[in-house]
Each structure stands twice: as C-alpha cells, then as structure tokens.
CSV table of C-alpha atoms in Angstrom, one decimal:
chain,number,residue,atom,x,y,z
A,112,UNK,CA,59.8,36.5,-33.8
A,113,UNK,CA,62.2,38.4,-31.6
A,114,UNK,CA,62.8,35.7,-29.1
A,115,UNK,CA,64.7,32.5,-30.0
A,116,UNK,CA,63.9,29.5,-27.9
A,117,UNK,CA,66.9,27.5,-26.7
A,118,UNK,CA,67.0,25.0,-23.9
A,119,UNK,CA,65.3,22.2,-22.0
A,120,UNK,CA,61.7,22.2,-20.8
A,121,UNK,CA,59.9,20.0,-18.3
A,122,UNK,CA,57.0,18.0,-19.8
A,123,UNK,CA,54.1,17.2,-17.6
A,124,UNK,CA,51.1,17.2,-20.0
A,125,UNK,CA,52.2,13.9,-21.7
A,126,UNK,CA,52.3,10.4,-20.4
A,127,UNK,CA,53.8,7.0,-21.4
A,128,UNK,CA,52.1,3.7,-22.3
A,129,UNK,CA,54.5,0.8,-22.3
A,130,UNK,CA,53.8,-2.2,-24.6
A,131,UNK,CA,56.0,-5.2,-23.8
A,132,UNK,CA,56.1,-8.7,-25.3
A,133,UNK,CA,56.9,-10.7,-28.4
A,134,UNK,CA,53.9,-9.4,-30.2
A,135,UNK,CA,54.2,-5.7,-29.1
A,136,UNK,CA,55.0,-4.4,-32.6
A,137,UNK,CA,52.5,-6.6,-34.5
A,138,UNK,CA,49.7,-5.7,-32.0
A,139,UNK,CA,50.2,-2.0,-32.4
A,140,UNK,CA,50.5,-2.4,-36.1
A,141,UNK,CA,46.9,-3.7,-36.1
A,142,UNK,CA,45.6,-0.8,-34.0
A,143,UNK,CA,47.3,2.4,-35.1
A,144,UNK,CA,47.4,4.5,-38.3
A,145,UNK,CA,51.2,3.9,-38.8
A,146,UNK,CA,53.5,1.0,-39.6
A,147,UNK,CA,54.9,-0.6,-36.4
A,148,UNK,CA,55.7,-4.0,-38.0
A,149,UNK,CA,58.7,-2.5,-39.9
A,150,UNK,CA,59.7,-0.1,-37.1
A,151,UNK,CA,63.4,-0.2,-36.3
A,152,UNK,CA,65.4,1.1,-33.3
A,153,UNK,CA,66.5,4.2,-35.1
A,154,UNK,CA,63.1,5.7,-35.8
A,155,UNK,CA,59.9,6.7,-34.1
A,156,UNK,CA,56.3,6.8,-35.5
A,157,UNK,CA,53.7,9.5,-35.2
A,158,UNK,CA,50.3,7.7,-35.1
A,159,UNK,CA,46.7,8.0,-34.3
A,160,UNK,CA,44.4,5.6,-32.5
A,161,UNK,CA,40.9,5.9,-34.1
A,162,UNK,CA,37.4,4.8,-33.5
A,163,UNK,CA,35.7,2.5,-36.0
A,164,UNK,CA,34.4,5.7,-37.7
A,165,UNK,CA,38.0,6.9,-38.2
A,166,UNK,CA,37.8,9.6,-35.6
A,167,UNK,CA,41.0,10.1,-33.5
A,168,UNK,CA,40.7,9.0,-29.9
A,169,UNK,CA,44.4,9.7,-29.2
A,170,UNK,CA,47.6,10.6,-30.9
A,171,UNK,CA,51.0,9.3,-30.0
A,172,UNK,CA,54.7,9.1,-30.7
A,173,UNK,CA,55.9,5.5,-30.5
A,174,UNK,CA,59.4,4.1,-30.5
A,175,UNK,CA,61.2,0.9,-29.6
A,176,UNK,CA,63.5,0.6,-26.6
A,177,UNK,CA,64.1,-3.0,-27.7
A,178,UNK,CA,62.4,-5.3,-30.2
A,179,UNK,CA,59.8,-6.4,-27.6
A,180,UNK,CA,59.5,-3.1,-25.7
A,181,UNK,CA,57.7,-0.1,-27.2
A,182,UNK,CA,56.9,3.3,-25.6
A,183,UNK,CA,53.9,5.4,-26.7
A,184,UNK,CA,53.9,9.0,-25.6
A,185,UNK,CA,50.5,10.6,-25.6
A,186,UNK,CA,48.4,13.3,-23.9
A,187,UNK,CA,48.1,12.5,-20.2
A,188,UNK,CA,44.4,13.4,-20.1
A,189,UNK,CA,43.7,10.7,-22.7
A,190,UNK,CA,46.1,8.0,-21.4
A,191,UNK,CA,43.9,6.0,-19.0
A,192,UNK,CA,41.0,5.6,-21.5
A,193,UNK,CA,43.4,4.9,-24.4
A,194,UNK,CA,45.2,2.3,-22.3
A,195,UNK,CA,41.9,0.7,-21.4
A,196,UNK,CA,40.6,0.6,-25.0
A,197,UNK,CA,43.8,-0.6,-26.5
A,198,UNK,CA,44.0,-3.4,-23.9
A,199,UNK,CA,40.6,-4.7,-24.9
A,200,UNK,CA,42.1,-5.6,-28.3
A,201,UNK,CA,45.1,-7.6,-27.0
A,202,UNK,CA,43.2,-10.9,-26.8
A,203,UNK,CA,45.8,-13.7,-27.4
A,204,UNK,CA,48.6,-11.4,-28.5
A,205,UNK,CA,51.8,-11.6,-26.4
A,206,UNK,CA,51.6,-8.0,-25.4
A,207,UNK,CA,51.3,-6.4,-22.0
A,208,UNK,CA,50.2,-2.7,-21.8
A,209,UNK,CA,50.9,-0.6,-18.7
A,210,UNK,CA,50.8,3.1,-17.7
A,211,UNK,CA,54.5,3.7,-17.4
A,212,UNK,CA,54.3,7.5,-16.9
A,213,UNK,CA,55.9,7.3,-13.4
A,214,UNK,CA,58.7,5.1,-14.8
A,215,UNK,CA,60.0,7.6,-17.3
A,216,UNK,CA,61.1,11.2,-17.4
A,217,UNK,CA,60.2,13.4,-20.4
A,218,UNK,CA,62.0,16.6,-21.4
A,219,UNK,CA,61.6,18.9,-24.4
A,220,UNK,CA,64.8,19.9,-26.1
A,221,UNK,CA,65.0,23.0,-28.3
A,222,UNK,CA,67.7,24.6,-30.4
A,223,UNK,CA,71.3,24.1,-29.2
A,224,UNK,CA,70.0,21.6,-26.5
A,225,UNK,CA,69.2,19.1,-29.3
A,226,UNK,CA,72.0,16.7,-29.9
A,227,UNK,CA,72.8,16.3,-33.6
A,228,UNK,CA,70.1,18.8,-34.8
A,229,UNK,CA,70.7,17.7,-38.4
A,230,UNK,CA,68.7,14.5,-37.8
A,231,UNK,CA,65.4,14.3,-39.7
A,232,UNK,CA,62.0,14.3,-37.8
A,233,UNK,CA,61.1,10.9,-36.2
A,234,UNK,CA,64.8,9.8,-36.1
A,235,UNK,CA,65.8,8.3,-32.7
A,236,UNK,CA,69.1,8.5,-31.0
A,237,UNK,CA,70.1,6.3,-28.1
A,238,UNK,CA,72.3,8.1,-25.5
A,239,UNK,CA,73.0,5.7,-22.7
A,240,UNK,CA,69.6,4.9,-21.1
A,241,UNK,CA,67.9,7.9,-22.8
A,242,UNK,CA,66.2,8.0,-26.2
A,243,UNK,CA,66.1,11.3,-28.1
A,244,UNK,CA,63.2,11.5,-30.6
A,245,UNK,CA,63.7,14.2,-33.2
A,246,UNK,CA,60.6,16.2,-33.9
A,247,UNK,CA,59.5,18.7,-36.5
A,248,UNK,CA,61.1,22.2,-35.9
A,249,UNK,CA,59.4,25.3,-34.6
A,250,UNK,CA,60.3,28.8,-35.7
A,251,UNK,CA,63.3,27.3,-37.4
A,252,UNK,CA,64.6,25.7,-34.2
A,253,UNK,CA,65.3,22.0,-33.9
A,254,UNK,CA,63.2,20.1,-31.4
A,255,UNK,CA,63.4,16.7,-29.7
A,256,UNK,CA,61.8,14.7,-27.1
A,257,UNK,CA,64.1,13.2,-24.4
A,258,UNK,CA,62.8,10.0,-22.8
A,259,UNK,CA,64.7,8.2,-20.1
A,260,UNK,CA,64.0,6.0,-17.1
A,261,UNK,CA,63.0,8.0,-14.0
A,262,UNK,CA,66.1,9.0,-12.1
A,263,UNK,CA,68.3,9.3,-15.2
A,264,UNK,CA,70.6,12.4,-15.0
A,265,UNK,CA,69.0,15.0,-17.2
A,266,UNK,CA,70.9,16.8,-20.0
A,267,UNK,CA,72.4,20.2,-19.2
A,268,UNK,CA,71.2,23.4,-20.8
A,269,UNK,CA,69.3,26.6,-20.3
A,270,UNK,CA,65.8,26.1,-18.7
A,271,UNK,CA,62.7,26.6,-20.8
A,272,UNK,CA,59.2,26.7,-19.2
A,273,UNK,CA,56.5,24.1,-19.9
A,274,UNK,CA,54.5,26.9,-21.6
A,275,UNK,CA,57.4,27.7,-23.9
A,276,UNK,CA,57.6,24.0,-24.9
A,277,UNK,CA,53.9,23.9,-25.5
A,278,UNK,CA,54.2,26.9,-27.7
A,279,UNK,CA,56.8,25.1,-29.7
A,280,UNK,CA,54.4,22.2,-30.2
A,281,UNK,CA,51.8,24.7,-31.6
A,282,UNK,CA,54.4,26.4,-33.8
A,283,UNK,CA,55.5,23.1,-35.3
A,284,UNK,CA,52.0,22.7,-36.7
A,285,UNK,CA,51.7,19.1,-35.4
A,286,UNK,CA,48.9,18.8,-32.8
A,287,UNK,CA,48.9,16.5,-29.9
A,288,UNK,CA,45.3,15.3,-29.4
A,289,UNK,CA,43.9,16.0,-26.0
A,290,UNK,CA,40.6,15.3,-24.3
A,291,UNK,CA,38.9,18.5,-25.7
A,292,UNK,CA,39.4,17.1,-29.2
A,293,UNK,CA,38.4,13.5,-28.6
A,294,UNK,CA,36.7,11.9,-31.6
A,295,UNK,CA,36.4,15.2,-33.5
A,296,UNK,CA,38.8,14.5,-36.3
A,297,UNK,CA,40.0,12.0,-38.8
A,298,UNK,CA,43.8,12.2,-38.9
A,299,UNK,CA,44.0,14.2,-42.1
A,300,UNK,CA,42.0,17.0,-40.4
A,301,UNK,CA,45.2,17.5,-38.4
A,302,UNK,CA,47.5,17.1,-41.4
A,303,UNK,CA,48.8,13.8,-40.1
A,304,UNK,CA,49.2,12.3,-43.5
A,305,UNK,CA,51.6,15.2,-44.4
A,306,UNK,CA,53.9,14.7,-41.4
A,307,UNK,CA,54.4,11.0,-41.4
A,308,UNK,CA,51.4,10.0,-39.2
A,309,UNK,CA,49.5,7.8,-41.6
A,310,UNK,CA,50.6,4.8,-43.7
A,311,UNK,CA,48.2,4.1,-46.5
A,312,UNK,CA,49.9,0.9,-47.6
A,313,UNK,CA,49.6,-1.0,-44.3
A,314,UNK,CA,46.8,-3.4,-43.4
A,315,UNK,CA,43.7,-2.9,-41.4
A,316,UNK,CA,43.3,-0.9,-38.1
A,317,UNK,CA,40.2,0.5,-36.5
A,318,UNK,CA,38.8,3.3,-38.8
A,319,UNK,CA,41.1,2.4,-41.7
A,320,UNK,CA,38.4,2.4,-44.4
A,321,UNK,CA,37.2,5.9,-43.4
A,322,UNK,CA,40.7,7.3,-43.2
A,323,UNK,CA,41.6,5.8,-46.6
A,324,UNK,CA,38.4,7.1,-48.2
A,325,UNK,CA,39.0,10.6,-46.9
A,326,UNK,CA,42.4,10.5,-48.8
A,327,UNK,CA,41.7,8.7,-52.0
A,328,UNK,CA,38.2,10.1,-52.8
A,329,UNK,CA,39.3,13.7,-52.3
A,330,UNK,CA,36.5,14.2,-49.7
A,331,UNK,CA,38.7,16.0,-47.2
A,332,UNK,CA,37.1,19.4,-46.3
A,333,UNK,CA,39.1,20.3,-43.2
A,334,UNK,CA,42.7,20.9,-42.5
A,335,UNK,CA,44.9,22.1,-39.6
A,336,UNK,CA,46.0,25.7,-39.6
A,337,UNK,CA,48.1,27.8,-37.2
A,338,UNK,CA,46.5,31.1,-36.0
A,339,UNK,CA,47.5,34.0,-33.7
A,340,UNK,CA,45.3,35.8,-31.3
A,341,UNK,CA,46.0,39.0,-29.3
A,342,UNK,CA,44.3,37.4,-26.2
A,343,UNK,CA,44.1,34.0,-24.7
A,344,UNK,CA,42.3,31.3,-26.6
A,345,UNK,CA,41.7,27.7,-25.4
A,346,UNK,CA,41.6,24.2,-26.8
A,347,UNK,CA,38.1,23.1,-27.5
A,348,UNK,CA,36.8,26.6,-28.5
A,349,UNK,CA,34.9,26.8,-31.7
A,350,UNK,CA,36.1,28.9,-34.6
A,351,UNK,CA,33.8,31.0,-36.8
A,352,UNK,CA,34.2,32.4,-40.3
A,353,UNK,CA,32.8,35.8,-41.3
A,354,UNK,CA,30.4,34.2,-43.8
A,355,UNK,CA,28.5,32.2,-41.2
A,356,UNK,CA,27.8,33.5,-37.7
A,357,UNK,CA,25.7,30.6,-36.7
A,358,UNK,CA,27.7,27.5,-37.5
A,359,UNK,CA,31.3,27.0,-36.5
A,360,UNK,CA,33.8,26.3,-39.2
A,361,UNK,CA,36.3,24.6,-36.9
A,362,UNK,CA,37.8,24.0,-33.5
A,363,UNK,CA,40.9,25.0,-31.6
A,364,UNK,CA,42.9,21.8,-31.0
A,365,UNK,CA,45.9,23.2,-29.1
A,366,UNK,CA,46.9,26.7,-27.8
A,367,UNK,CA,49.8,28.3,-26.0
A,368,UNK,CA,51.0,31.8,-25.1
A,369,UNK,CA,53.3,33.1,-27.8
A,370,UNK,CA,56.9,34.3,-27.0
A,371,UNK,CA,56.2,37.8,-28.4
A,372,UNK,CA,52.8,38.2,-26.7
A,373,UNK,CA,49.3,37.0,-27.5
A,374,UNK,CA,48.5,33.3,-28.1
A,375,UNK,CA,49.1,30.9,-31.0
A,376,UNK,CA,46.9,27.9,-31.7
A,377,UNK,CA,46.4,25.0,-34.1
A,378,UNK,CA,42.9,25.1,-35.6
A,379,UNK,CA,41.2,22.3,-37.5
A,380,UNK,CA,38.7,24.0,-39.8
A,381,UNK,CA,37.0,24.0,-43.2
A,382,UNK,CA,39.6,24.6,-45.9
A,383,UNK,CA,37.1,27.0,-47.6
A,384,UNK,CA,37.3,29.4,-44.6
A,385,UNK,CA,41.0,30.0,-44.8
A,386,UNK,CA,40.5,33.2,-46.8
A,387,UNK,CA,37.9,34.6,-44.5
A,388,UNK,CA,38.0,36.7,-41.3
A,389,UNK,CA,38.1,34.3,-38.3
A,390,UNK,CA,37.1,34.5,-34.7
A,391,UNK,CA,37.3,32.2,-31.7
A,392,UNK,CA,34.5,31.4,-29.3
A,393,UNK,CA,31.7,33.2,-31.3
A,394,UNK,CA,31.1,35.2,-34.4
A,395,UNK,CA,32.0,38.3,-32.3
A,396,UNK,CA,34.8,36.6,-30.4
A,397,UNK,CA,38.6,36.9,-30.4
A,398,UNK,CA,39.9,37.8,-33.9
A,399,UNK,CA,42.3,35.2,-35.3
A,400,UNK,CA,45.1,35.8,-37.8
A,401,UNK,CA,46.3,32.9,-40.1
A,402,UNK,CA,50.0,32.1,-39.9
A,403,UNK,CA,51.9,30.0,-42.4
A,404,UNK,CA,52.3,26.3,-41.9
A,405,UNK,CA,55.9,25.3,-41.4
A,406,UNK,CA,55.6,22.2,-43.7
A,407,UNK,CA,54.2,21.3,-47.0
A,408,UNK,CA,50.9,19.5,-47.3
A,409,UNK,CA,50.6,16.4,-49.4
A,410,UNK,CA,48.2,16.9,-52.3
A,411,UNK,CA,45.1,14.7,-52.3
A,412,UNK,CA,46.1,11.5,-54.2
C-alpha cells in the first residue's frame, strides 16, 4: 500500500443504542454472543445479536460508561429493528433501551491520531467525557472508535474521509453487519470467534445452541475473507467460484474504495472456494483477488 492512513474520520453509518438500569449488563448478557456480566469499565465487547436459528441480526461494539449505563454501537440501518427486538426481551429486567444516536458523537481514529496506540483491541480509555475503544488495526495502522456526548470538543488531527474509515473497517477483516447481510450468517461465518466476538463459556442467548454446534462439531463451512476488485463492488452482491456458475459460494458483507484504487471487500464464503477464481455479481462478473487476513483464525475446537 502506497498510502498510509493517519487522522480522524467522521462516522455516520453507525448509531448508538443506550442501555441504562441496574440490570443493563445482565440483560445484555442474556441476549448477545459475548460476556457482559463480567464486563469492566476498561474493556469493550464485540458481539452479535442472533435469531433463534443463530443467524446474526446485528453486530455491535458494547462498552460501559458506568456500571448501569452501556452503549452499543451498531450499523445505523439495523438500529431501529434491533432496538425494537431487544426491547421485546426486557420484560421485568431493570433496563431501559433508547436510540441515543443523536446524543453521541462518533469519530474514527487512525494511526498517530490514536492515543496510546499500544493498547490491545477492545481496550477502552476514558478521556474526560469521551471513551476511546481500541479496535483491530488495518494495514498495520492502529485504529480506535471515539465516542463522546454530542457537543464534546473533538480531538485534533488530520482529516480522513468517511470512505477512508470504511476502507479501514474492511482492511481490519472485522465486518460490521448491515441490512444487506441480515440473518445470512452465524457469527463464525464472519470470523467473530477469532476476534473476541463470541464467548463459548457463557450461558444461554438466542441462537446459542446453533452457534456452539457450529464450533464444536466442526460443521463450519464458511469463513470471512478479504478480497480486492479493480472496479466497484457492493455489499449484498453474491460471489461465485469458477467451479459452479449457477450457485453462489458467498456474499459480499462490506465493501469500500481502496486507497490505491479499486475496491476492497469482506466476503463470507465457502472455505473450499478459497483456492478458486472468484467473481462478484455473477459467474462472469467482477474478478476478485484474495488478500491475506490480518489476524489468525482459531482452529475448530
């Protein structure tokens, strides 16, 4: 890569669900794929919200502003329906869920703009009223999510575009689920178990049996990969392998223009297709080139 990303980007494709109350953590613990019961103020959780069949309906990054105040950052196009479905499960729990997107400002920090870039992914720093959630790097550059109440003075640094930030999301290899991928994948199909997004030791949550079975019985046939295309590709497009022109082997989950030209994308597809020629849209569509994942995959247990 000839261009090194450094700076601060606006984030408008993500929103915030706020969960407040004495039971906020225990409520989320019973709904999401990760452990919120043991979550402290110094760490965040990547998690999925699944259907009863284990299919992801949303992905989110959650962290505590206080013991009874948790923010969930998710794709804006899934926020309303996620909030509605989560709220159905509250019942007698002391937890109030609201759309707090307008109450908070989100910025993406890359490279030298990240304070204390030595922090591990999912570590959280509190800087005044702001919280800095450290993410997985992209192209060797540290990345973080800056979340602060609306009106908080933003950190200073070079400006990055929203597209550049979205490319960094793709290059990190960790997909943010959006509406085009609703209920298409179990979390492992997006490598979530390899990047801290699934806790297999915690208790029940919707879809837990399916998610656990995918892991422990070695039945997982799909994984997330990063690909490059010379021309634009879009989330939701099907991916085809050379050996089967009729049936798609996967789906583009997230895509963004690459700094050096062309487009990069995260694809969830059959593991067996990784050695084949790939195209997007149709068997005669846009050629895709496989790029290396920037993190190691957990072996099937």
